[in-house]
Tab-separated table of C-alpha atoms in Angstrom:
chain	number	residue	atom	x	y	z
A	1	GLU	CA	22.661	66.752	-41.262
A	2	PRO	CA	23.224	65.190	-37.831
A	3	GLU	CA	24.055	67.664	-35.116
A	4	VAL	CA	24.892	67.949	-31.448
A	5	THR	CA	21.927	69.364	-29.552
A	6	GLN	CA	22.058	71.096	-26.188
A	7	THR	CA	19.456	72.134	-23.662
A	8	PRO	CA	18.680	74.553	-22.219
A	9	SER	CA	19.875	77.290	-24.543
A	10	HIS	CA	19.960	79.709	-21.615
A	11	GLN	CA	19.676	79.119	-17.892
A	12	VAL	CA	19.673	81.689	-15.136
A	13	THR	CA	20.360	80.434	-11.634
A	14	GLN	CA	21.190	81.690	-8.191
A	15	MET	CA	24.657	81.237	-6.735
A	16	GLY	CA	24.904	77.969	-4.830
A	17	GLN	CA	22.249	76.187	-6.886
A	18	GLU	CA	22.842	72.981	-8.799
A	19	VAL	CA	22.656	73.109	-12.573
A	20	ILE	CA	22.480	70.302	-15.124
A	21	LEU	CA	23.263	71.007	-18.751
A	22	ARG	CA	22.175	68.405	-21.247
A	23	CYS	CA	23.612	67.337	-24.551
A	24	VAL	CA	22.632	64.800	-27.177
A	25	PRO	CA	25.745	63.978	-29.186
A	26	ILE	CA	25.619	62.729	-32.756
A	27	SER	CA	24.363	59.147	-32.608
A	28	ASN	CA	27.370	57.181	-33.880
A	29	HIS	CA	29.933	59.279	-32.013
A	30	LEU	CA	32.042	57.715	-29.301
A	31	TYR	CA	33.965	60.593	-27.721
A	32	PHE	CA	32.250	63.384	-25.843
A	33	TYR	CA	33.491	66.696	-24.521
A	34	TRP	CA	32.512	69.765	-22.597
A	35	TYR	CA	34.106	73.131	-23.251
A	36	ARG	CA	33.245	76.519	-21.834
A	37	GLN	CA	33.678	80.101	-22.990
A	38	ILE	CA	33.406	83.006	-20.600
A	39	LEU	CA	32.108	86.088	-22.405
A	40	GLY	CA	34.919	87.761	-24.308
A	41	GLN	CA	37.392	85.003	-23.459
A	42	LYS	CA	38.733	81.975	-25.266
A	43	VAL	CA	37.114	78.567	-25.507
A	44	GLU	CA	38.478	76.287	-22.756
A	45	PHE	CA	38.543	72.500	-22.480
A	46	LEU	CA	36.772	71.053	-19.447
A	47	VAL	CA	36.501	67.306	-19.820
A	48	SER	CA	36.514	64.407	-22.240
A	49	PHE	CA	34.482	61.206	-21.869
A	50	TYR	CA	34.902	57.879	-23.595
A	51	ASN	CA	33.700	54.370	-22.916
A	52	ASN	CA	31.568	55.562	-20.002
A	53	GLU	CA	34.337	57.232	-18.094
A	54	ILE	CA	36.239	60.464	-17.932
A	55	SER	CA	39.368	60.161	-20.053
A	56	GLU	CA	40.771	63.596	-19.322
A	57	LYS	CA	39.903	66.754	-17.424
A	58	SER	CA	41.339	70.210	-17.019
A	59	GLU	CA	42.116	72.069	-13.816
A	60	ILE	CA	38.861	73.970	-14.272
A	61	PHE	CA	36.926	70.714	-13.863
A	62	ASP	CA	37.078	70.515	-10.079
A	63	ASP	CA	34.924	68.611	-7.584
A	64	GLN	CA	31.983	70.885	-8.283
A	65	PHE	CA	31.700	69.468	-11.783
A	66	SER	CA	30.595	66.028	-12.888
A	67	VAL	CA	29.577	64.388	-16.132
A	68	GLU	CA	27.342	61.470	-16.847
A	69	ARG	CA	25.979	59.493	-19.726
A	70	PRO	CA	22.819	58.159	-18.067
A	71	ASP	CA	21.480	56.417	-21.170
A	72	GLY	CA	22.545	55.751	-24.723
A	73	SER	CA	21.900	59.263	-25.951
A	74	ASN	CA	22.305	61.981	-23.313
A	75	PHE	CA	25.544	63.415	-21.972
A	76	THR	CA	25.181	65.768	-19.032
A	77	LEU	CA	27.323	68.279	-17.190
A	78	LYS	CA	26.390	68.967	-13.592
A	79	ILE	CA	27.643	71.867	-11.530
A	80	ARG	CA	26.860	71.138	-7.899
A	81	SER	CA	26.996	74.565	-6.327
A	82	THR	CA	27.290	77.312	-8.888
A	83	LYS	CA	29.549	80.318	-8.416
A	84	LEU	CA	29.390	83.686	-10.136
A	85	GLU	CA	32.484	82.773	-12.143
A	86	ASP	CA	30.709	79.753	-13.627
A	87	SER	CA	28.735	82.145	-15.808
A	88	ALA	CA	29.733	81.193	-19.340
A	89	MET	CA	28.642	79.498	-22.527
A	90	TYR	CA	29.044	75.746	-22.196
A	91	PHE	CA	29.625	73.809	-25.393
A	92	CYS	CA	29.178	70.094	-25.763
A	93	ALA	CA	31.117	68.392	-28.545
A	94	SER	CA	31.461	64.912	-29.944
A	95	ARG	CA	33.515	63.002	-32.449
A	96	THR	CA	33.297	59.591	-34.051
A	97	ARG	CA	36.875	58.465	-33.529
A	98	GLY	CA	40.251	59.712	-32.427
A	99	GLY	CA	41.383	62.305	-34.919
A	100	GLY	CA	37.948	62.845	-36.438
A	101	GLU	CA	36.384	66.270	-36.657
A	102	LEU	CA	34.977	67.655	-33.433
A	103	PHE	CA	31.360	68.769	-33.790
A	104	PHE	CA	30.113	71.384	-31.340
A	105	GLY	CA	26.600	72.003	-30.148
A	106	GLU	CA	25.149	75.497	-30.175
A	107	GLY	CA	25.911	75.929	-26.498
A	108	SER	CA	24.069	76.514	-23.241
A	109	ARG	CA	24.463	79.952	-21.766
A	110	LEU	CA	24.629	79.838	-17.974
A	111	THR	CA	24.112	83.005	-15.979
A	112	VAL	CA	24.759	82.802	-12.239
A	113	LEU	CA	23.350	85.651	-10.147
B	1	ARG	CA	54.342	82.735	-23.623
B	2	LYS	CA	50.641	81.977	-24.062
B	3	GLU	CA	49.799	78.487	-25.300
B	4	VAL	CA	48.158	79.871	-28.439
B	5	GLU	CA	48.485	83.528	-29.296
B	6	GLN	CA	46.694	85.531	-31.957
B	7	ASP	CA	46.355	89.162	-32.912
B	8	PRO	CA	42.863	90.036	-31.596
B	9	GLY	CA	42.156	92.515	-34.389
B	10	PRO	CA	39.642	93.630	-35.413
B	11	PHE	CA	40.594	93.450	-39.057
B	12	ASN	CA	38.280	95.686	-41.048
B	13	VAL	CA	38.618	95.023	-44.760
B	14	PRO	CA	36.598	95.778	-47.909
B	15	GLU	CA	34.973	93.029	-49.915
B	16	GLY	CA	37.438	91.389	-52.253
B	17	ALA	CA	40.454	92.071	-50.069
B	18	THR	CA	43.017	89.490	-49.108
B	19	VAL	CA	43.561	89.156	-45.392
B	20	ALA	CA	46.082	87.134	-43.405
B	21	PHE	CA	45.888	85.931	-39.824
B	22	ASN	CA	48.840	84.756	-37.797
B	23	CYS	CA	49.116	82.562	-34.784
B	24	THR	CA	51.933	81.256	-32.611
B	25	TYR	CA	51.876	78.311	-30.243
B	26	SER	CA	54.137	77.572	-27.331
B	27	ASN	CA	54.499	73.794	-27.267
B	28	SER	CA	56.879	72.600	-29.959
B	29	ALA	CA	55.616	69.038	-29.502
B	30	SER	CA	52.050	69.880	-30.569
B	31	GLN	CA	50.831	67.596	-33.324
B	32	SER	CA	47.538	68.846	-34.707
B	33	PHE	CA	46.565	72.315	-35.845
B	34	PHE	CA	43.294	73.831	-36.967
B	35	TRP	CA	41.506	76.998	-37.872
B	36	TYR	CA	37.983	77.328	-36.528
B	37	ARG	CA	35.460	80.014	-37.249
B	38	GLN	CA	33.108	81.400	-34.617
B	39	ASP	CA	30.214	83.692	-35.381
B	40	CYS	CA	29.005	86.027	-32.649
B	41	ARG	CA	27.554	84.019	-29.730
B	42	LYS	CA	27.666	80.801	-31.747
B	43	GLU	CA	29.627	77.589	-31.500
B	44	PRO	CA	33.084	77.157	-33.069
B	45	LYS	CA	33.035	75.413	-36.442
B	46	LEU	CA	35.988	73.765	-38.087
B	47	LEU	CA	37.214	75.773	-41.055
B	48	MET	CA	40.193	73.637	-41.934
B	49	SER	CA	42.936	71.480	-40.534
B	50	VAL	CA	46.485	72.702	-41.061
B	51	TYR	CA	49.116	70.372	-42.448
B	52	SER	CA	52.878	70.729	-42.569
B	53	SER	CA	52.837	70.917	-46.344
B	54	GLY	CA	50.275	73.709	-46.288
B	55	ASN	CA	46.782	73.248	-47.612
B	56	GLU	CA	44.187	75.142	-49.543
B	57	ASP	CA	40.417	75.005	-49.601
B	58	GLY	CA	38.932	77.378	-52.136
B	59	ARG	CA	39.714	80.918	-51.033
B	60	PHE	CA	41.364	79.752	-47.829
B	61	THR	CA	45.012	78.759	-47.469
B	62	ALA	CA	46.613	77.545	-44.261
B	63	GLN	CA	50.314	77.241	-43.563
B	64	LEU	CA	52.272	75.708	-40.719
B	65	ASN	CA	55.868	76.470	-39.801
B	66	ARG	CA	56.903	74.028	-37.117
B	67	ALA	CA	60.364	75.523	-36.670
B	68	SER	CA	58.875	78.917	-35.836
B	69	GLN	CA	55.773	77.440	-34.155
B	70	TYR	CA	53.684	79.619	-36.397
B	71	ILE	CA	50.390	79.034	-38.179
B	72	SER	CA	48.758	81.284	-40.740
B	73	LEU	CA	45.456	81.599	-42.541
B	74	LEU	CA	45.036	83.530	-45.762
B	75	ILE	CA	41.613	84.493	-47.059
B	76	ARG	CA	41.467	85.685	-50.650
B	77	ASP	CA	38.630	87.639	-52.266
B	78	SER	CA	36.913	88.123	-48.918
B	79	LYS	CA	33.102	88.069	-48.774
B	80	LEU	CA	30.697	89.758	-46.391
B	81	SER	CA	29.886	86.288	-45.077
B	82	ASP	CA	33.505	85.804	-43.992
B	83	SER	CA	32.890	88.269	-41.137
B	84	ALA	CA	33.497	86.246	-37.980
B	85	THR	CA	36.141	85.498	-35.382
B	86	TYR	CA	38.854	83.117	-36.555
B	87	LEU	CA	40.249	80.816	-33.903
B	88	CYS	CA	43.667	79.237	-34.079
B	89	VAL	CA	43.498	75.843	-32.377
B	90	VAL	CA	46.170	73.390	-31.350
B	91	ASN	CA	45.781	69.904	-29.963
B	92	LYS	CA	47.188	69.758	-26.434
B	93	TYR	CA	50.365	67.736	-26.518
B	94	GLY	CA	49.945	64.542	-24.547
B	95	GLY	CA	46.221	65.103	-24.398
B	96	SER	CA	43.484	63.258	-26.193
B	97	GLN	CA	42.593	64.229	-29.739
B	98	GLY	CA	39.679	66.281	-28.470
B	99	ASN	CA	41.667	68.243	-25.922
B	100	LEU	CA	42.037	71.396	-27.940
B	101	ILE	CA	43.706	74.634	-26.946
B	102	PHE	CA	42.004	77.620	-28.494
B	103	GLY	CA	43.455	81.008	-29.168
B	104	LYS	CA	41.356	83.974	-28.234
B	105	GLY	CA	40.575	84.611	-31.876
B	106	THR	CA	41.009	87.322	-34.467
B	107	LYS	CA	37.895	89.228	-35.403
B	108	LEU	CA	37.336	89.918	-39.087
B	109	SER	CA	34.818	92.399	-40.383
B	110	VAL	CA	34.313	92.547	-44.151
B	111	LYS	CA	32.593	95.706	-45.343
B	112	PRO	CA	30.785	96.348	-48.637
């Protein structure tokens, strides 16, 4: 069964460092998303991406965050200068069309020290 | 009022029990409603969409009351494998289809 894959599964970084989280969405999917979940909290929308541009972003997704689809398969989330409060599980998701089921990856756990 | 509100539980029930989860949402213009399941430290997985007419999938029944802005999930004959956190999810009004607002979840623990 096709799935969304994410790497790394866990990354530990120092405050102020740049982090790139990688995702390979399901191959025929067109819409891509990043969500995050701080431990013990709810899942929160960060950004959606379609047709090689950001279609929507939340207030969490500030100038420290960026997304990119550098080739036909990868979808990355970059955090330029990590803060302690960026520690969370980051989920990538994709869907084939508007209204279709959203498929989540297993997540990348980011720990900022 | 929180955008999506759920009883956090935990609900501790014996195998075979029927358990009901409730959820309220704040934006009356919301269009799409879902129940997701999340196992500990795992990704959310779609359990079922919720339609105005109510819908059933095996042991699971979902109901939507738009007037009360209330969503429910009923699990009949609960199994050990149903132990998880159940997330009530609403599509953000005016947002894209993938802009989902998650509740904090209700934890279910099914005991032998």
